[in-house]
Amino acid sequence: MGKWEFGLTIAVVGMGGTMLALYFLSIVISVLKKLFPHKKESQS
């Protein structure tokens, strides 16, 4: 495996890992929103 192939592989793995982590984080956030819904504060 040459330098270019190795660099491209690392770039694809890095970007894929980042996208996977962001997707997982968005799932966690949506689950937490369903568990703890936002309550509007009453204005007095």
Protein backbone atom coordinates (compact mmCIF):
# COMPACT_ATOMS: atom_id res chain seq x y z
CA MET A 1 0.00 0.00 0.00
CA GLY A 2 1.50 3.29 -1.12
CA LYS A 3 1.43 6.65 0.56
CA TRP A 4 -1.59 7.86 -1.38
CA GLU A 5 -3.66 4.76 -0.71
CA PHE A 6 -2.79 4.85 2.98
CA GLY A 7 -3.62 8.55 3.24
CA LEU A 8 -6.94 8.09 1.46
CA THR A 9 -7.83 5.12 3.65
CA ILE A 10 -7.06 7.06 6.83
CA ALA A 11 -9.09 10.04 5.56
CA VAL A 12 -12.11 7.88 4.73
CA VAL A 13 -11.94 6.03 8.04
CA GLY A 14 -11.55 9.31 9.94
CA MET A 15 -14.48 11.00 8.21
CA GLY A 16 -16.61 7.88 8.51
CA GLY A 17 -15.86 7.61 12.21
CA THR A 18 -16.73 11.26 12.71
CA MET A 19 -20.05 10.89 10.89
CA LEU A 20 -20.85 7.74 12.86
CA ALA A 21 -20.11 9.51 16.15
CA LEU A 22 -22.31 12.47 15.17
CA TYR A 23 -25.14 10.14 14.16
CA PHE A 24 -24.88 8.27 17.47
CA LEU A 25 -24.85 11.58 19.36
CA SER A 26 -27.98 12.76 17.54
CA ILE A 27 -29.75 9.52 18.48
CA VAL A 28 -28.75 9.99 22.14
CA ILE A 29 -29.99 13.59 22.10
CA SER A 30 -33.35 12.63 20.56
CA VAL A 31 -33.83 9.87 23.15
CA LEU A 32 -33.02 12.28 25.97
CA LYS A 33 -35.49 14.82 24.54
CA LYS A 34 -38.21 12.17 24.62
CA LEU A 35 -37.32 11.15 28.18
CA PHE A 36 -37.06 14.71 29.49
CA PRO A 37 -39.40 16.97 27.48
CA HIS A 38 -38.91 20.73 27.68
CA LYS A 39 -41.40 22.41 30.00
CA LYS A 40 -42.25 26.03 29.34
CA GLU A 41 -41.93 28.22 32.40
CA SER A 42 -45.10 30.05 33.40
CA GLN A 43 -44.78 33.81 33.22
CA SER A 44 -46.20 35.75 36.15
